[in-house]
């Protein structure tokens, strides 16, 4: 039996909506003073970052696996190891993503679900040992 399921990708509005979300995310990262720490880790020209995040999220949300087709397994945590990511960087990244989602996703349930899953993923990217609450446990 073939039970059709609606993916988050479709709920979001497909390719055009995802592209708009990703562009807004990086535009916010580029302009919000609170996100300067995370902005300065990225290349001056954000267009390749935009392309890659768009391709990754396309597959991650249940749409076409564009990133995997082009680059293979994302190995997302490994690819972030060259950058020092702690709670502050995680929170700055999420600040931009949350604002972009708040502006663009009218469906509260969808927005809440994506917020939770992206926050978990962003938390998993942390690789800097930090003392105090929110830090990684000692090695
Ligand atoms: C937690 C805070 C995060 C920081 C500080 C961060 C920072 C960075 C930096 C500096 C790069 C390299 C520049 C570039 O290629 O654009 C990068 C690449 C990338 N990031 Fe993040 N990132 C974070 C979280 C995330 C999350 C949660 C996702 C997925 C939802 C993500 C997806 C990607 C992708 C797909 C790439 C391109 C990887 C490649 O093929 O080279 N990042 N990130």
Short mmCIF file of N, CA and C and ligand atoms in Angstrom, two decimals:
data_model
loop_
_atom_site.label_atom_id
_atom_site.label_comp_id
_atom_site.label_asym_id
_atom_site.label_seq_id
_atom_site.Cartn_x
_atom_site.Cartn_y
_atom_site.Cartn_z
N UNK A 1 0.86 -1.19 0.00
CA UNK A 1 0.00 0.00 0.00
C UNK A 1 0.90 1.25 0.00
N UNK A 2 0.47 2.19 -0.79
CA UNK A 2 1.28 3.39 -0.90
C UNK A 2 0.58 4.58 -0.22
N UNK A 3 0.99 4.86 1.01
CA UNK A 3 0.35 5.96 1.74
C UNK A 3 1.14 7.24 1.47
N UNK A 4 0.51 8.20 0.83
CA UNK A 4 1.27 9.42 0.53
C UNK A 4 1.58 10.21 1.81
N UNK A 5 2.80 10.67 1.94
CA UNK A 5 3.14 11.50 3.10
C UNK A 5 3.58 12.86 2.58
N UNK A 6 3.23 13.87 3.32
CA UNK A 6 3.64 15.22 2.94
C UNK A 6 4.93 15.54 3.69
N UNK A 7 5.95 15.90 2.96
CA UNK A 7 7.24 16.18 3.60
C UNK A 7 7.26 17.62 4.11
N UNK A 8 8.15 17.90 5.09
CA UNK A 8 8.32 19.28 5.52
C UNK A 8 8.70 20.20 4.35
N UNK A 9 9.46 19.64 3.40
CA UNK A 9 9.85 20.39 2.20
C UNK A 9 8.62 20.90 1.45
N UNK A 10 7.65 20.01 1.30
CA UNK A 10 6.41 20.41 0.60
C UNK A 10 5.60 21.39 1.45
N UNK A 11 5.52 21.12 2.76
CA UNK A 11 4.75 22.01 3.64
C UNK A 11 5.32 23.43 3.61
N UNK A 12 6.64 23.49 3.52
CA UNK A 12 7.31 24.79 3.48
C UNK A 12 6.98 25.56 2.21
N UNK A 13 6.75 24.83 1.14
CA UNK A 13 6.43 25.48 -0.13
C UNK A 13 7.41 25.13 -1.23
N UNK A 14 8.24 24.09 -0.98
CA UNK A 14 9.12 23.59 -2.03
C UNK A 14 10.34 24.46 -2.28
N UNK A 15 10.91 24.28 -3.45
CA UNK A 15 12.20 24.86 -3.79
C UNK A 15 12.25 26.39 -3.64
N UNK A 16 11.24 27.06 -4.20
CA UNK A 16 11.28 28.53 -4.19
C UNK A 16 11.23 29.07 -2.76
N UNK A 17 10.38 28.46 -1.92
CA UNK A 17 10.26 28.92 -0.53
C UNK A 17 11.54 28.64 0.25
N UNK A 18 12.14 27.48 0.00
CA UNK A 18 13.39 27.15 0.72
C UNK A 18 14.51 28.11 0.32
N UNK A 19 14.58 28.41 -0.96
CA UNK A 19 15.61 29.34 -1.43
C UNK A 19 15.44 30.72 -0.78
N UNK A 20 14.20 31.18 -0.70
CA UNK A 20 13.94 32.48 -0.07
C UNK A 20 14.34 32.44 1.40
N UNK A 21 14.03 31.33 2.07
CA UNK A 21 14.38 31.20 3.50
C UNK A 21 15.89 31.26 3.70
N UNK A 22 16.62 30.51 2.89
CA UNK A 22 18.08 30.46 3.03
C UNK A 22 18.70 31.82 2.72
N UNK A 23 18.20 32.49 1.70
CA UNK A 23 18.74 33.82 1.36
C UNK A 23 18.48 34.80 2.50
N UNK A 24 17.31 34.73 3.08
CA UNK A 24 16.98 35.62 4.19
C UNK A 24 17.85 35.31 5.41
N UNK A 25 18.07 34.01 5.65
CA UNK A 25 18.93 33.59 6.76
C UNK A 25 20.32 34.24 6.64
N UNK A 26 20.93 34.14 5.47
CA UNK A 26 22.27 34.71 5.31
C UNK A 26 22.25 36.24 5.27
N UNK A 27 21.15 36.82 4.75
CA UNK A 27 21.06 38.29 4.76
C UNK A 27 21.00 38.78 6.21
N UNK A 28 20.29 38.03 7.06
CA UNK A 28 20.23 38.39 8.48
C UNK A 28 21.59 38.20 9.13
N UNK A 29 22.26 37.09 8.81
CA UNK A 29 23.59 36.87 9.37
C UNK A 29 24.54 38.00 8.96
N UNK A 30 24.34 38.48 7.75
CA UNK A 30 25.20 39.53 7.20
C UNK A 30 24.94 40.90 7.83
N UNK A 31 23.78 41.09 8.42
CA UNK A 31 23.43 42.44 8.89
C UNK A 31 23.18 42.55 10.40
N UNK A 32 22.77 41.46 11.05
CA UNK A 32 22.47 41.59 12.48
C UNK A 32 23.77 41.73 13.28
N UNK A 33 23.90 42.81 14.02
CA UNK A 33 25.12 42.98 14.82
C UNK A 33 25.33 41.81 15.80
N UNK A 34 24.23 41.25 16.31
CA UNK A 34 24.33 40.14 17.27
C UNK A 34 24.91 38.88 16.62
N UNK A 35 24.90 38.82 15.29
CA UNK A 35 25.39 37.62 14.60
C UNK A 35 26.80 37.81 14.03
N UNK A 36 27.45 38.90 14.43
CA UNK A 36 28.75 39.20 13.83
C UNK A 36 29.78 38.09 14.05
N UNK A 37 29.73 37.47 15.23
CA UNK A 37 30.69 36.40 15.55
C UNK A 37 30.61 35.26 14.54
N UNK A 38 29.41 34.86 14.22
CA UNK A 38 29.23 33.75 13.29
C UNK A 38 29.42 34.22 11.85
N UNK A 39 29.05 35.46 11.57
CA UNK A 39 29.25 36.01 10.22
C UNK A 39 30.71 36.01 9.82
N UNK A 40 31.58 36.41 10.76
CA UNK A 40 32.98 36.57 10.38
C UNK A 40 33.71 35.24 10.17
N UNK A 41 33.09 34.12 10.56
CA UNK A 41 33.67 32.81 10.26
C UNK A 41 33.46 32.44 8.79
N UNK A 42 32.45 33.04 8.18
CA UNK A 42 32.05 32.68 6.82
C UNK A 42 32.83 33.49 5.79
N UNK A 43 32.85 33.01 4.54
CA UNK A 43 33.54 33.78 3.50
C UNK A 43 32.86 35.14 3.30
N UNK A 44 33.64 36.08 2.76
CA UNK A 44 33.09 37.41 2.52
C UNK A 44 31.87 37.34 1.60
N UNK A 45 32.02 36.55 0.54
CA UNK A 45 30.90 36.34 -0.39
C UNK A 45 30.10 35.11 0.10
N UNK A 46 28.86 35.34 0.46
CA UNK A 46 28.06 34.27 1.07
C UNK A 46 27.34 33.40 0.04
N UNK A 47 27.58 33.63 -1.26
CA UNK A 47 26.76 32.91 -2.24
C UNK A 47 27.01 31.40 -2.22
N UNK A 48 28.26 30.96 -1.99
CA UNK A 48 28.48 29.51 -1.97
C UNK A 48 27.90 28.92 -0.68
N UNK A 49 27.93 29.67 0.41
CA UNK A 49 27.31 29.20 1.65
C UNK A 49 25.81 29.03 1.43
N UNK A 50 25.22 29.98 0.73
CA UNK A 50 23.79 29.92 0.42
C UNK A 50 23.47 28.67 -0.39
N UNK A 51 24.25 28.45 -1.44
CA UNK A 51 24.01 27.29 -2.31
C UNK A 51 24.08 26.00 -1.50
N UNK A 52 25.11 25.90 -0.65
CA UNK A 52 25.30 24.63 0.07
C UNK A 52 24.22 24.41 1.12
N UNK A 53 23.85 25.45 1.83
CA UNK A 53 22.80 25.27 2.85
C UNK A 53 21.47 24.94 2.16
N UNK A 54 21.22 25.61 1.05
CA UNK A 54 20.00 25.30 0.29
C UNK A 54 19.99 23.83 -0.14
N UNK A 55 21.09 23.37 -0.70
CA UNK A 55 21.16 21.98 -1.18
C UNK A 55 21.03 21.00 -0.02
N UNK A 56 21.70 21.31 1.10
CA UNK A 56 21.61 20.42 2.25
C UNK A 56 20.18 20.36 2.79
N UNK A 57 19.58 21.53 3.01
CA UNK A 57 18.24 21.55 3.61
C UNK A 57 17.20 20.92 2.70
N UNK A 58 17.40 21.02 1.39
CA UNK A 58 16.48 20.39 0.45
C UNK A 58 16.33 18.90 0.78
N UNK A 59 17.43 18.20 0.91
CA UNK A 59 17.37 16.77 1.23
C UNK A 59 16.92 16.53 2.67
N UNK A 60 17.44 17.33 3.57
CA UNK A 60 17.15 17.16 5.01
C UNK A 60 15.66 17.31 5.30
N UNK A 61 14.99 18.14 4.51
CA UNK A 61 13.55 18.37 4.71
C UNK A 61 12.68 17.39 3.94
N UNK A 62 13.31 16.47 3.23
CA UNK A 62 12.54 15.46 2.51
C UNK A 62 12.34 15.76 1.04
N UNK A 63 13.02 16.79 0.54
CA UNK A 63 12.98 17.11 -0.89
C UNK A 63 14.14 16.45 -1.62
N UNK A 64 14.47 16.93 -2.81
CA UNK A 64 15.58 16.34 -3.57
C UNK A 64 16.91 16.40 -2.80
N UNK A 65 17.65 15.29 -2.87
CA UNK A 65 18.92 15.18 -2.12
C UNK A 65 20.06 15.88 -2.87
N UNK A 66 19.92 17.17 -3.06
CA UNK A 66 20.85 17.90 -3.92
C UNK A 66 22.29 17.89 -3.37
N UNK A 67 22.42 18.04 -2.07
CA UNK A 67 23.78 18.10 -1.49
C UNK A 67 24.48 16.75 -1.65
N UNK A 68 23.77 15.68 -1.29
CA UNK A 68 24.35 14.34 -1.36
C UNK A 68 24.74 13.99 -2.80
N UNK A 69 23.88 14.37 -3.75
CA UNK A 69 24.19 14.08 -5.15
C UNK A 69 25.46 14.79 -5.59
N UNK A 70 25.68 15.99 -5.09
CA UNK A 70 26.83 16.77 -5.55
C UNK A 70 28.10 16.51 -4.73
N UNK A 71 27.93 16.39 -3.41
CA UNK A 71 29.12 16.33 -2.55
C UNK A 71 29.26 15.02 -1.78
N UNK A 72 28.27 14.15 -1.86
CA UNK A 72 28.34 12.93 -1.06
C UNK A 72 27.77 13.15 0.33
N UNK A 73 28.07 12.23 1.23
CA UNK A 73 27.54 12.31 2.59
C UNK A 73 27.90 13.67 3.22
N UNK A 74 26.93 14.33 3.86
CA UNK A 74 27.23 15.68 4.38
C UNK A 74 28.33 15.72 5.45
N UNK A 75 28.44 14.68 6.30
CA UNK A 75 29.45 14.71 7.36
C UNK A 75 29.48 16.11 7.99
N UNK A 76 28.29 16.56 8.36
CA UNK A 76 28.14 17.97 8.73
C UNK A 76 29.01 18.38 9.92
N UNK A 77 29.07 17.49 10.92
CA UNK A 77 29.86 17.87 12.10
C UNK A 77 31.35 17.95 11.74
N UNK A 78 31.82 16.96 10.97
CA UNK A 78 33.22 16.96 10.55
C UNK A 78 33.54 18.21 9.73
N UNK A 79 32.62 18.62 8.88
CA UNK A 79 32.88 19.80 8.04
C UNK A 79 32.91 21.08 8.85
N UNK A 80 32.35 21.05 10.04
CA UNK A 80 32.38 22.24 10.89
C UNK A 80 33.56 22.25 11.87
N UNK A 81 34.32 21.16 11.91
CA UNK A 81 35.42 21.10 12.88
C UNK A 81 36.48 22.18 12.68
N UNK A 82 36.72 22.64 11.44
CA UNK A 82 37.72 23.72 11.30
C UNK A 82 37.30 25.02 11.99
N UNK A 83 36.03 25.14 12.36
CA UNK A 83 35.55 26.38 12.98
C UNK A 83 35.29 26.13 14.45
N UNK A 84 35.62 27.12 15.25
CA UNK A 84 35.43 26.97 16.69
C UNK A 84 33.99 27.36 17.04
N UNK A 85 33.18 26.36 17.32
CA UNK A 85 31.75 26.60 17.55
C UNK A 85 31.38 26.24 18.99
N UNK A 86 30.93 27.24 19.71
CA UNK A 86 30.46 27.03 21.08
C UNK A 86 29.01 27.44 21.19
N UNK A 87 28.55 27.61 22.42
CA UNK A 87 27.14 27.97 22.64
C UNK A 87 26.81 29.31 22.00
N UNK A 88 27.73 30.26 22.04
CA UNK A 88 27.44 31.59 21.49
C UNK A 88 27.23 31.52 19.98
N UNK A 89 28.12 30.77 19.31
CA UNK A 89 28.02 30.66 17.85
C UNK A 89 26.73 29.91 17.46
N UNK A 90 26.45 28.85 18.22
CA UNK A 90 25.20 28.11 17.99
C UNK A 90 23.99 29.06 18.11
N UNK A 91 24.00 29.85 19.17
CA UNK A 91 22.85 30.73 19.42
C UNK A 91 22.74 31.83 18.35
N UNK A 92 23.87 32.31 17.86
CA UNK A 92 23.84 33.34 16.81
C UNK A 92 23.28 32.75 15.51
N UNK A 93 23.71 31.52 15.21
CA UNK A 93 23.20 30.85 14.00
C UNK A 93 21.69 30.67 14.12
N UNK A 94 21.25 30.22 15.29
CA UNK A 94 19.81 29.99 15.49
C UNK A 94 19.03 31.30 15.51
N UNK A 95 19.61 32.36 15.99
CA UNK A 95 18.94 33.66 15.99
C UNK A 95 18.54 34.06 14.57
N UNK A 96 19.49 33.90 13.64
CA UNK A 96 19.21 34.25 12.23
C UNK A 96 18.17 33.31 11.66
N UNK A 97 18.31 32.02 11.95
CA UNK A 97 17.37 31.03 11.40
C UNK A 97 15.97 31.27 11.98
N UNK A 98 15.91 31.55 13.27
CA UNK A 98 14.58 31.77 13.90
C UNK A 98 13.89 32.98 13.31
N UNK A 99 14.67 34.04 13.11
CA UNK A 99 14.04 35.25 12.56
C UNK A 99 13.57 35.01 11.13
N UNK A 100 14.41 34.34 10.34
CA UNK A 100 14.02 34.04 8.95
C UNK A 100 12.76 33.18 8.93
N UNK A 101 12.70 32.19 9.83
CA UNK A 101 11.52 31.32 9.86
C UNK A 101 10.29 32.09 10.34
N UNK A 102 10.47 32.95 11.33
CA UNK A 102 9.33 33.72 11.85
C UNK A 102 8.73 34.60 10.75
N UNK A 103 9.61 35.13 9.89
CA UNK A 103 9.13 36.01 8.82
C UNK A 103 8.44 35.23 7.71
N UNK A 104 8.84 33.99 7.53
CA UNK A 104 8.42 33.28 6.33
C UNK A 104 7.51 32.10 6.49
N UNK A 105 7.50 31.51 7.69
CA UNK A 105 6.69 30.30 7.85
C UNK A 105 5.48 30.63 8.71
N UNK A 106 4.32 30.65 8.07
CA UNK A 106 3.10 31.03 8.78
C UNK A 106 2.53 29.87 9.60
N UNK A 107 2.83 28.65 9.19
CA UNK A 107 2.31 27.45 9.86
C UNK A 107 3.08 27.24 11.18
N UNK A 108 2.36 27.51 12.30
CA UNK A 108 3.02 27.47 13.62
C UNK A 108 3.61 26.09 13.94
N UNK A 109 2.85 25.04 13.61
CA UNK A 109 3.31 23.69 13.94
C UNK A 109 4.57 23.35 13.14
N UNK A 110 4.58 23.70 11.88
CA UNK A 110 5.75 23.43 11.04
C UNK A 110 6.96 24.21 11.57
N UNK A 111 6.72 25.49 11.88
CA UNK A 111 7.83 26.32 12.36
C UNK A 111 8.40 25.77 13.67
N UNK A 112 7.52 25.33 14.57
CA UNK A 112 7.98 24.78 15.86
C UNK A 112 8.78 23.50 15.65
N UNK A 113 8.33 22.67 14.73
CA UNK A 113 9.03 21.40 14.48
C UNK A 113 10.41 21.67 13.87
N UNK A 114 10.47 22.57 12.91
CA UNK A 114 11.76 22.87 12.29
C UNK A 114 12.70 23.54 13.29
N UNK A 115 12.14 24.40 14.11
CA UNK A 115 12.95 25.07 15.13
C UNK A 115 13.62 24.04 16.04
N UNK A 116 12.84 23.06 16.48
CA UNK A 116 13.37 22.05 17.40
C UNK A 116 14.47 21.22 16.71
N UNK A 117 14.20 20.78 15.49
CA UNK A 117 15.17 19.92 14.80
C UNK A 117 16.44 20.68 14.42
N UNK A 118 16.28 21.94 14.01
CA UNK A 118 17.46 22.73 13.66
C UNK A 118 18.27 23.09 14.90
N UNK A 119 17.56 23.37 16.01
CA UNK A 119 18.27 23.69 17.25
C UNK A 119 19.08 22.49 17.72
N UNK A 120 18.52 21.29 17.58
CA UNK A 120 19.26 20.08 17.95
C UNK A 120 20.51 19.92 17.07
N UNK A 121 20.32 20.16 15.78
CA UNK A 121 21.44 20.00 14.85
C UNK A 121 22.52 21.05 15.13
N UNK A 122 22.08 22.29 15.37
CA UNK A 122 23.04 23.35 15.66
C UNK A 122 23.79 23.03 16.96
N UNK A 123 23.09 22.48 17.93
CA UNK A 123 23.75 22.12 19.19
C UNK A 123 24.80 21.04 18.97
N UNK A 124 24.49 20.12 18.07
CA UNK A 124 25.40 19.01 17.75
C UNK A 124 26.68 19.52 17.06
N UNK A 125 26.62 20.70 16.46
CA UNK A 125 27.80 21.27 15.77
C UNK A 125 28.82 21.84 16.75
N UNK A 126 28.43 21.98 18.01
CA UNK A 126 29.39 22.56 18.96
C UNK A 126 30.62 21.65 19.06
N UNK A 127 31.78 22.29 19.04
CA UNK A 127 33.02 21.51 19.13
C UNK A 127 34.05 22.18 20.02
N UNK A 128 33.62 23.25 20.72
CA UNK A 128 34.55 23.98 21.58
C UNK A 128 34.24 23.62 23.03
N UNK A 129 35.27 23.19 23.76
CA UNK A 129 35.06 22.90 25.17
C UNK A 129 34.83 24.21 25.90
N UNK A 130 33.77 24.26 26.68
CA UNK A 130 33.45 25.49 27.40
C UNK A 130 33.12 25.12 28.83
N UNK A 131 33.47 26.02 29.74
CA UNK A 131 33.07 25.75 31.12
C UNK A 131 31.70 26.36 31.36
N UNK A 132 31.01 25.90 32.36
CA UNK A 132 29.72 26.47 32.71
C UNK A 132 28.58 25.81 31.98
N UNK A 133 27.39 26.30 32.22
CA UNK A 133 26.19 25.69 31.64
C UNK A 133 26.24 25.76 30.12
N UNK A 134 25.80 24.71 29.48
CA UNK A 134 25.75 24.69 28.02
C UNK A 134 27.04 24.25 27.38
N UNK A 135 28.07 24.01 28.14
CA UNK A 135 29.35 23.60 27.56
C UNK A 135 29.37 22.10 27.30
N UNK A 136 30.42 21.66 26.61
CA UNK A 136 30.59 20.23 26.37
C UNK A 136 31.09 19.61 27.67
N UNK A 137 30.77 18.35 27.91
CA UNK A 137 31.35 17.70 29.09
C UNK A 137 32.85 17.57 28.93
N UNK A 138 33.60 17.53 30.04
CA UNK A 138 35.06 17.40 29.91
C UNK A 138 35.39 16.09 29.17
N UNK A 139 36.46 16.14 28.39
CA UNK A 139 36.85 14.95 27.60
C UNK A 139 37.31 13.83 28.55
C1 LIG B 1 25.90 25.99 15.09
C2 LIG B 1 26.38 27.01 14.48
C3 LIG B 1 26.98 26.96 13.10
C4 LIG B 1 28.06 27.65 12.69
C5 LIG B 1 28.87 28.62 13.53
C6 LIG B 1 28.32 27.31 11.30
C7 LIG B 1 29.34 27.80 10.53
C8 LIG B 1 29.69 27.36 9.28
C9 LIG B 1 30.83 27.80 8.54
C10 LIG B 1 31.83 28.84 9.03
C11 LIG B 1 30.84 27.14 7.35
C12 LIG B 1 31.90 27.24 6.25
C13 LIG B 1 31.61 28.30 5.28
C14 LIG B 1 30.67 27.84 4.24
O1 LIG B 1 30.97 26.87 3.50
O2 LIG B 1 29.62 28.44 4.16
C15 LIG B 1 29.69 26.27 7.35
C16 LIG B 1 29.34 25.45 6.32
C17 LIG B 1 28.17 24.76 6.25
N1 LIG B 1 27.20 24.71 7.22
FE1 LIG B 1 27.29 25.54 9.04
N2 LIG B 1 27.38 26.41 10.88
C18 LIG B 1 26.54 26.16 11.95
C19 LIG B 1 25.45 25.33 11.94
C20 LIG B 1 24.96 24.70 10.84
C21 LIG B 1 23.73 23.94 10.79
C22 LIG B 1 22.77 23.73 11.97
C23 LIG B 1 23.60 23.49 9.51
C24 LIG B 1 22.50 22.69 8.91
C25 LIG B 1 21.25 22.90 9.18
C26 LIG B 1 24.75 23.93 8.76
C27 LIG B 1 25.00 23.65 7.43
C28 LIG B 1 26.16 23.93 6.76
C29 LIG B 1 26.49 23.47 5.43
C30 LIG B 1 25.63 22.56 4.56
C31 LIG B 1 27.76 23.96 5.12
C32 LIG B 1 28.55 23.73 3.84
C33 LIG B 1 29.46 22.52 4.09
C34 LIG B 1 30.38 22.27 2.91
O3 LIG B 1 29.99 21.54 1.99
O4 LIG B 1 31.48 22.79 2.89
N3 LIG B 1 25.56 24.67 9.59
N4 LIG B 1 29.00 26.45 8.52
#
